[in-house]
Tab-separated table of C-alpha atoms and ligand atoms in Angstrom:
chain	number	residue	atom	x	y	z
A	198	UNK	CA	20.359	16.617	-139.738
A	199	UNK	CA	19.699	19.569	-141.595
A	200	UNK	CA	20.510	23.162	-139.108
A	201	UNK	CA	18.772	25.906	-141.834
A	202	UNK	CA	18.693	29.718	-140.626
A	203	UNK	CA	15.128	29.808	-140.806
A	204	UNK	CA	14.440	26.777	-138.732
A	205	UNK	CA	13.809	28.140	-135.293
A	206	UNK	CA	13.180	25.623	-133.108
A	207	UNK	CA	12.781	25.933	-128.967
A	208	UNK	CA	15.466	23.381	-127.331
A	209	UNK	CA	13.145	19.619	-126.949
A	210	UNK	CA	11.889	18.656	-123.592
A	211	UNK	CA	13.785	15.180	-124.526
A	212	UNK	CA	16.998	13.878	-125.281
A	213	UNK	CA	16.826	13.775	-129.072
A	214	UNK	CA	17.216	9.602	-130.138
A	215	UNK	CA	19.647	10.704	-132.713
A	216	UNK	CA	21.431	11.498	-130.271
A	217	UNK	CA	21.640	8.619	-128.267
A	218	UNK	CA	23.119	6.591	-130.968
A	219	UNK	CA	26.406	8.568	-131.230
A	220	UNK	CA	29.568	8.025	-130.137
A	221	UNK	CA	29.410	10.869	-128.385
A	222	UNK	CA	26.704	9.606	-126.673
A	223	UNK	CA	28.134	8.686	-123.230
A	224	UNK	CA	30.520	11.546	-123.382
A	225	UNK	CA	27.753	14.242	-124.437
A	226	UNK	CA	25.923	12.510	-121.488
A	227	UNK	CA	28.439	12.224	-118.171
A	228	UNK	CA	30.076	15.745	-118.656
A	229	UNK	CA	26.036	18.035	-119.128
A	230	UNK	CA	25.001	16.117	-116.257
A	231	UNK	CA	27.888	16.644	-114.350
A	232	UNK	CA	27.710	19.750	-115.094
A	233	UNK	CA	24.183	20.719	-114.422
A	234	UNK	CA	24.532	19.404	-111.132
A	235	UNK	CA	27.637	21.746	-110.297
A	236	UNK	CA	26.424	24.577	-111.718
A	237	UNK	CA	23.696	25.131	-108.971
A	238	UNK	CA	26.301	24.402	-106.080
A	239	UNK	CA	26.870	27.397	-103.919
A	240	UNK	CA	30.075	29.532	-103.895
A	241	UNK	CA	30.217	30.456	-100.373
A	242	UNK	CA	31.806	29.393	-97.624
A	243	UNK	CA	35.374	27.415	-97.867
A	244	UNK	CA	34.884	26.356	-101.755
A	245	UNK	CA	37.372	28.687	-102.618
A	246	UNK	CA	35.539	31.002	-104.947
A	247	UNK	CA	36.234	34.631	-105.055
A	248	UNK	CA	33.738	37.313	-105.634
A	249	UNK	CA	35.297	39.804	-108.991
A	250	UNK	CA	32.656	41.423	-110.319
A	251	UNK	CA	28.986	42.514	-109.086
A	252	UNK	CA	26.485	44.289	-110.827
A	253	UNK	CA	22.108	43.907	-110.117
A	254	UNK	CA	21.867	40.794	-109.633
A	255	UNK	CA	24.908	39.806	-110.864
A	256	UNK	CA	27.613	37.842	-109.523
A	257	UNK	CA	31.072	36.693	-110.746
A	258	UNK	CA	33.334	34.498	-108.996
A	259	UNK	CA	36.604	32.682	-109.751
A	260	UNK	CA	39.647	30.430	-108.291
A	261	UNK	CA	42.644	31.081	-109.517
A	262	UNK	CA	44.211	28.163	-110.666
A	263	UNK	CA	47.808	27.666	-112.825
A	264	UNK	CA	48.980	24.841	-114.018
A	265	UNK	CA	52.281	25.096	-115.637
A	266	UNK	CA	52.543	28.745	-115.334
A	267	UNK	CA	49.078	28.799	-117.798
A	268	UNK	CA	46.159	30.529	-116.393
A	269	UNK	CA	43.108	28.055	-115.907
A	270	UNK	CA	40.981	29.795	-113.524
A	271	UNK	CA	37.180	28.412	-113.586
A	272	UNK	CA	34.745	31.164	-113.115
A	273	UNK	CA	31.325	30.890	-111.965
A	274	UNK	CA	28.569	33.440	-112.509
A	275	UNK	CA	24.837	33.726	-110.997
A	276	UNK	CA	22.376	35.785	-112.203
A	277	UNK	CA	18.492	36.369	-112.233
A	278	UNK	CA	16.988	37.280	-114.903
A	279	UNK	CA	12.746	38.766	-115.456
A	280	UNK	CA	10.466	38.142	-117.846
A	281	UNK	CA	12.223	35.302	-119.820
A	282	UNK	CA	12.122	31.219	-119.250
A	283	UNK	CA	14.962	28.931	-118.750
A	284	UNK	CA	14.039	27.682	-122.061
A	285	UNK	CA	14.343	30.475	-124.281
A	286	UNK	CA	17.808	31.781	-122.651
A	287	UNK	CA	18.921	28.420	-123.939
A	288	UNK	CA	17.395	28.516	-126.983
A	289	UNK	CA	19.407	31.685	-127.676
A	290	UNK	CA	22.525	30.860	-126.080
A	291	UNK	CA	22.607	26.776	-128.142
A	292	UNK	CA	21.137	27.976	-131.474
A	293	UNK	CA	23.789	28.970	-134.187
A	294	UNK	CA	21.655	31.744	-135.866
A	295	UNK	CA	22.157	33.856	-133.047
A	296	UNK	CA	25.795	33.854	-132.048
A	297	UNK	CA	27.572	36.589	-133.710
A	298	UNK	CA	24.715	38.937	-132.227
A	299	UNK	CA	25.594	38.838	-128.819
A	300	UNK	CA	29.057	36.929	-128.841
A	301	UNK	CA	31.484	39.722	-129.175
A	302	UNK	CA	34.574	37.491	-128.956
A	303	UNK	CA	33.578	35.324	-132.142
A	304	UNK	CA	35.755	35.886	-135.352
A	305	UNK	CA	34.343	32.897	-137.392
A	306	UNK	CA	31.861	29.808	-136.203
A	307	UNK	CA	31.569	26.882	-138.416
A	308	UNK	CA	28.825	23.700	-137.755
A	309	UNK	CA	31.454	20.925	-137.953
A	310	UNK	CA	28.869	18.128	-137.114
A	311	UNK	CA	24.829	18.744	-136.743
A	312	UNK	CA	24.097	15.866	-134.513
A	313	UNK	CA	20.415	16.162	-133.477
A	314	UNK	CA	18.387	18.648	-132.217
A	315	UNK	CA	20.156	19.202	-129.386
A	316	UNK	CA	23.179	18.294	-130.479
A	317	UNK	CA	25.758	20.454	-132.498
A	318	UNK	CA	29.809	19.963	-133.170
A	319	UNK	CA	31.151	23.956	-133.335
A	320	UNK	CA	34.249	25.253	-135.038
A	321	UNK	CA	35.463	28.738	-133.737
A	322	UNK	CA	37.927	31.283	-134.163
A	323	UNK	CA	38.456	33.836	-131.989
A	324	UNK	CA	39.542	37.584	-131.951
A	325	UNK	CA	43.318	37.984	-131.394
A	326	UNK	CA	44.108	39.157	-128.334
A	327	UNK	CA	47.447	41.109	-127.897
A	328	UNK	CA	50.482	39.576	-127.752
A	329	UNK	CA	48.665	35.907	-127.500
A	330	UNK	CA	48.514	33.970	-131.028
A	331	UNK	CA	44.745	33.918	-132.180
A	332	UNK	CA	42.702	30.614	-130.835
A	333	UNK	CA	40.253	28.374	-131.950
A	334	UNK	CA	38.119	25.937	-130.475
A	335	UNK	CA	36.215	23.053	-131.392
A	336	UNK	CA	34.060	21.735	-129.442
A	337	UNK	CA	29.745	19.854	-129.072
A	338	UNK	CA	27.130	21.655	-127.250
A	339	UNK	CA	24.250	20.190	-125.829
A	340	UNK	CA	20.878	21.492	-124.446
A	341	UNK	CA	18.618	19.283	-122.257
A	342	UNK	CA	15.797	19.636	-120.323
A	343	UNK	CA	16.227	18.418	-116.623
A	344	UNK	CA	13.213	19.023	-113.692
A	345	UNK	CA	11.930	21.786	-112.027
A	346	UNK	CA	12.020	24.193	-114.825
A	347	UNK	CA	15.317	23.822	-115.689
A	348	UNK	CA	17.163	23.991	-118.508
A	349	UNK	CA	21.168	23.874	-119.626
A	350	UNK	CA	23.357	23.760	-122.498
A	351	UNK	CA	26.757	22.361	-121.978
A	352	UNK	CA	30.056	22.923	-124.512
A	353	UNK	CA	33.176	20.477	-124.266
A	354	UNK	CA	36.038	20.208	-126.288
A	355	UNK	CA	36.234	17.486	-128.319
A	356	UNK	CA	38.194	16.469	-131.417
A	357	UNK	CA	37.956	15.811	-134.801
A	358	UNK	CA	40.340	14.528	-137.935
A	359	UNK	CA	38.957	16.896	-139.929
A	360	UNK	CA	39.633	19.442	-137.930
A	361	UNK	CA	43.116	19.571	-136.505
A	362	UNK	CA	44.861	21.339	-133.753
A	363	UNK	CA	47.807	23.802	-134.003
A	364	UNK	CA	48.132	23.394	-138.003
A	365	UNK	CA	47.903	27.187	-139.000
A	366	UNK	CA	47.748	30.694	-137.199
A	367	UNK	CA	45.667	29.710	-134.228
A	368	UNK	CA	46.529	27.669	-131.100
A	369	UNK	CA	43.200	25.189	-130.317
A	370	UNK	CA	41.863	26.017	-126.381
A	371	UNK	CA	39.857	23.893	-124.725
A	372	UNK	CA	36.802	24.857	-122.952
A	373	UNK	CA	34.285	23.316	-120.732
A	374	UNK	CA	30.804	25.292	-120.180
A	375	UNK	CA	27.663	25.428	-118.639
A	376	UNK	CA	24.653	27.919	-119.021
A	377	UNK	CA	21.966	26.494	-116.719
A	378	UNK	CA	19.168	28.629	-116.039
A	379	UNK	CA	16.088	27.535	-113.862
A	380	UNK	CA	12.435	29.463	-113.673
A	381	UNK	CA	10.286	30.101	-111.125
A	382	UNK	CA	6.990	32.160	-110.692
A	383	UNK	CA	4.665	32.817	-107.359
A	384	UNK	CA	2.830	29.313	-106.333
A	385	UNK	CA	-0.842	28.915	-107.182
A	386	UNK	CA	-0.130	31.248	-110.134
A	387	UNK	CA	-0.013	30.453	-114.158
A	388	UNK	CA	3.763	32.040	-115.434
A	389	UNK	CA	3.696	34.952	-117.459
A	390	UNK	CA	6.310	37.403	-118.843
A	391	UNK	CA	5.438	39.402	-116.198
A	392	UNK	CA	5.865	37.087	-112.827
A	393	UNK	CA	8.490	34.611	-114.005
A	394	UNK	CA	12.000	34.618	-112.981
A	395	UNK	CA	14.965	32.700	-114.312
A	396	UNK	CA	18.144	32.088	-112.364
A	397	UNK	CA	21.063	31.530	-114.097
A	398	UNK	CA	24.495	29.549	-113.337
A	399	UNK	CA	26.756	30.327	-115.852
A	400	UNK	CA	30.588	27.928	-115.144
A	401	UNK	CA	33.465	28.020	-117.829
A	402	UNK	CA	36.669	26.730	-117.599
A	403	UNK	CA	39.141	27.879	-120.219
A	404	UNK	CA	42.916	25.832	-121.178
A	405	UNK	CA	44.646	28.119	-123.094
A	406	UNK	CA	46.277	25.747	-124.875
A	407	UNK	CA	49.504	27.407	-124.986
A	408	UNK	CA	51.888	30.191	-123.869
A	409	UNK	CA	49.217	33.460	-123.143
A	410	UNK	CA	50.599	36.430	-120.479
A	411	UNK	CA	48.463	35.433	-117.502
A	412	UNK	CA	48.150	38.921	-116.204
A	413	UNK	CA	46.924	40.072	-119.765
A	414	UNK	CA	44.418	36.713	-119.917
A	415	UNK	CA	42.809	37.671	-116.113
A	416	UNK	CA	42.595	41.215	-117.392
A	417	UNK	CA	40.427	40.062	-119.960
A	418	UNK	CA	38.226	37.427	-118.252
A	419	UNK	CA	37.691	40.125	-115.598
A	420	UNK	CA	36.461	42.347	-118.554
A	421	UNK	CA	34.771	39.936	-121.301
A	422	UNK	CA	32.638	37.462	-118.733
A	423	UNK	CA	30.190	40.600	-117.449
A	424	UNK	CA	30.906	42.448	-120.202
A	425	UNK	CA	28.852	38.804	-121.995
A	426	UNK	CA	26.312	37.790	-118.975
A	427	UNK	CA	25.061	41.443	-119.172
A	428	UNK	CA	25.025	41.491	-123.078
A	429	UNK	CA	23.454	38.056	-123.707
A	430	UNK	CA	20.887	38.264	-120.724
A	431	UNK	CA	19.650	41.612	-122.355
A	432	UNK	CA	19.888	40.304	-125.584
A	433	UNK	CA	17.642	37.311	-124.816
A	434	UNK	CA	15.045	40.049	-122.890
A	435	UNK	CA	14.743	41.950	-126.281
A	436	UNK	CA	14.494	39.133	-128.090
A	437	UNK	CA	11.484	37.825	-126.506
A	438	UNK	CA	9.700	40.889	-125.924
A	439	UNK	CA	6.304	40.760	-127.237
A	440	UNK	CA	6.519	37.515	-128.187
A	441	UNK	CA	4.433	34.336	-126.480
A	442	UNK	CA	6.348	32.819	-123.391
A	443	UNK	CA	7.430	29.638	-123.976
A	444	UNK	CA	8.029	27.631	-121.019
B	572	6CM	O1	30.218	30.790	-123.416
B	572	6CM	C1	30.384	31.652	-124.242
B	572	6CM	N1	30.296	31.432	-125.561
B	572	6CM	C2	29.978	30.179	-126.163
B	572	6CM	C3	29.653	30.357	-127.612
B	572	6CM	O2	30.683	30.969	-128.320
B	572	6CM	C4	31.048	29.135	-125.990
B	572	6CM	C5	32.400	29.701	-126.102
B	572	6CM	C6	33.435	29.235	-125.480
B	572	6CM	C7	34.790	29.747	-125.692
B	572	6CM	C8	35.252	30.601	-124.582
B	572	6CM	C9	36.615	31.089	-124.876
B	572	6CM	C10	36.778	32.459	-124.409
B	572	6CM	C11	38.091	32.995	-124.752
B	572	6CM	C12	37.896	34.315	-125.389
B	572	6CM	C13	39.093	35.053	-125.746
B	572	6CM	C14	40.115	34.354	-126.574
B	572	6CM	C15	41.225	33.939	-125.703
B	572	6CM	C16	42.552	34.218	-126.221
B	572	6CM	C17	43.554	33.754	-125.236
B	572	6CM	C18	44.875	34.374	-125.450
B	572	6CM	C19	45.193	35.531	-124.582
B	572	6CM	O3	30.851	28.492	-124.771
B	572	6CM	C20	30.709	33.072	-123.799
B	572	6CM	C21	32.180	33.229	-123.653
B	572	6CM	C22	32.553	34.547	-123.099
B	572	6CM	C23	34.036	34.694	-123.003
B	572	6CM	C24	34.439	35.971	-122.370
């Protein structure tokens, strides 16, 4: 499967057969649904998460969570967005072409494996942080339809021969995320630009694969996560002004 710059197409409404027929399959499968379904889940009450950052409608919540002395903390973020779909936030967030233009902690992103549509295997370095080694990651990402407007693109490390961990400067991290956003719009209306609303559940967890100062690596979650939501959300809004919805 061919993934050219100018080929700018809107995540499918259905699983890609392509895809289906991987070994990755299953996998791809269990973990974006899994996902998806967690990613709506509330935060309040005795689940544990902790409210770090608030901004509009923005919300940012985390456990902490150390295993080994190595920060793990998942973080959870809700936001609601105007004026875009669920589809084209993911659209934006899944498709390559766009990723060094609102991902600020991106040094290098390779397409290791272009699956199907929906399907991509990413290589990426990422910006040294200080006194941490550099990381990289490799890892699929998925987008998928699922009902009531919804739509999410998932990113799990995986491996790959090719590709090997902990060979030259960087230590390989392992990430699970989810960006599921879901639209809505008045009832007995048609959605437009200018009555739609997305909500959006954004989860990562992040194993830093190795020795990193946990202090410094909380100081920088606490600034990089908003410091993303708010840049990508915005980023997405700009991008689709004046253009057609696509829903
Ligand atoms: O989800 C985000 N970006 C996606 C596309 O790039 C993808 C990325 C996942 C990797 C997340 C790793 C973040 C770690 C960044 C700093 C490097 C850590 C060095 C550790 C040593 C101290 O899902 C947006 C990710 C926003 C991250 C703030």
């Amino acid at each position: 499967v061919e993934v050219t710059r100018d080929e700018v197409e809107l995540p499918p409404p259905a699983i890609d057969n392509r895809l289906t027929v991987h070994a990755l399959w299953p996998e791809i499968d269990r973990i974006s649904t899994e996902q998806l379904q967690a990613a709506f889940e509330g935060v309040g009450g005795q689940t544990g998460w902790q409210l770090f950052a608030e901004e509009g409608d923005m919300r940012m919540y985390r456990r902490e969570v150390e295993v080994d002395g190595m920060v793990m903390d998942p973080l959870k973020a809700m936001h609601k967005v105007r004026g875009v779909s669920a589809r084209e936030m993911c659209h934006y967030f899944f498709n390559p072409q766009y990723r060094y233009e609102w991902e600020t902690t991106l040094e290098t992103m390779n397409i290791v494996e272009a699956i199907s549509s929906d399907t991509i295997v990413f290589h990426q370095t990422f910006k040294r942080i200080w006194p941490a080694s550099q990381r990289d990651a490799l890892f699929w990402s998925h987008v998928r339809a699922a009902p009531q407007q919804t739509y999410a693109v998932t990113n799990h490390s995986t491996t790959n021969a090719e590709y090997p961990s902990n060979t030259g400067a960087c230590i390989r991290l392992f990430v699970t995320v989810c960006l599921a956003c879901r639209t809505a719009w008045p009832s007995g209306e048609q959605p437009t630009r200018d009555n739609i609303s997305t909500s959006i559940a954004y989860c990562s967890t992040v194993n830093p694969g190795g020795w990193a100062p946990a202090g410094v690596l909380r100081a920088v979650y606490k600034r990089e996560y908003p410091k993303f939501l708010k840049r990508f959300t915005n980023y997405v809004v700009e991008q689709c002004r004046g253009k057609p919805l696509v829903m």
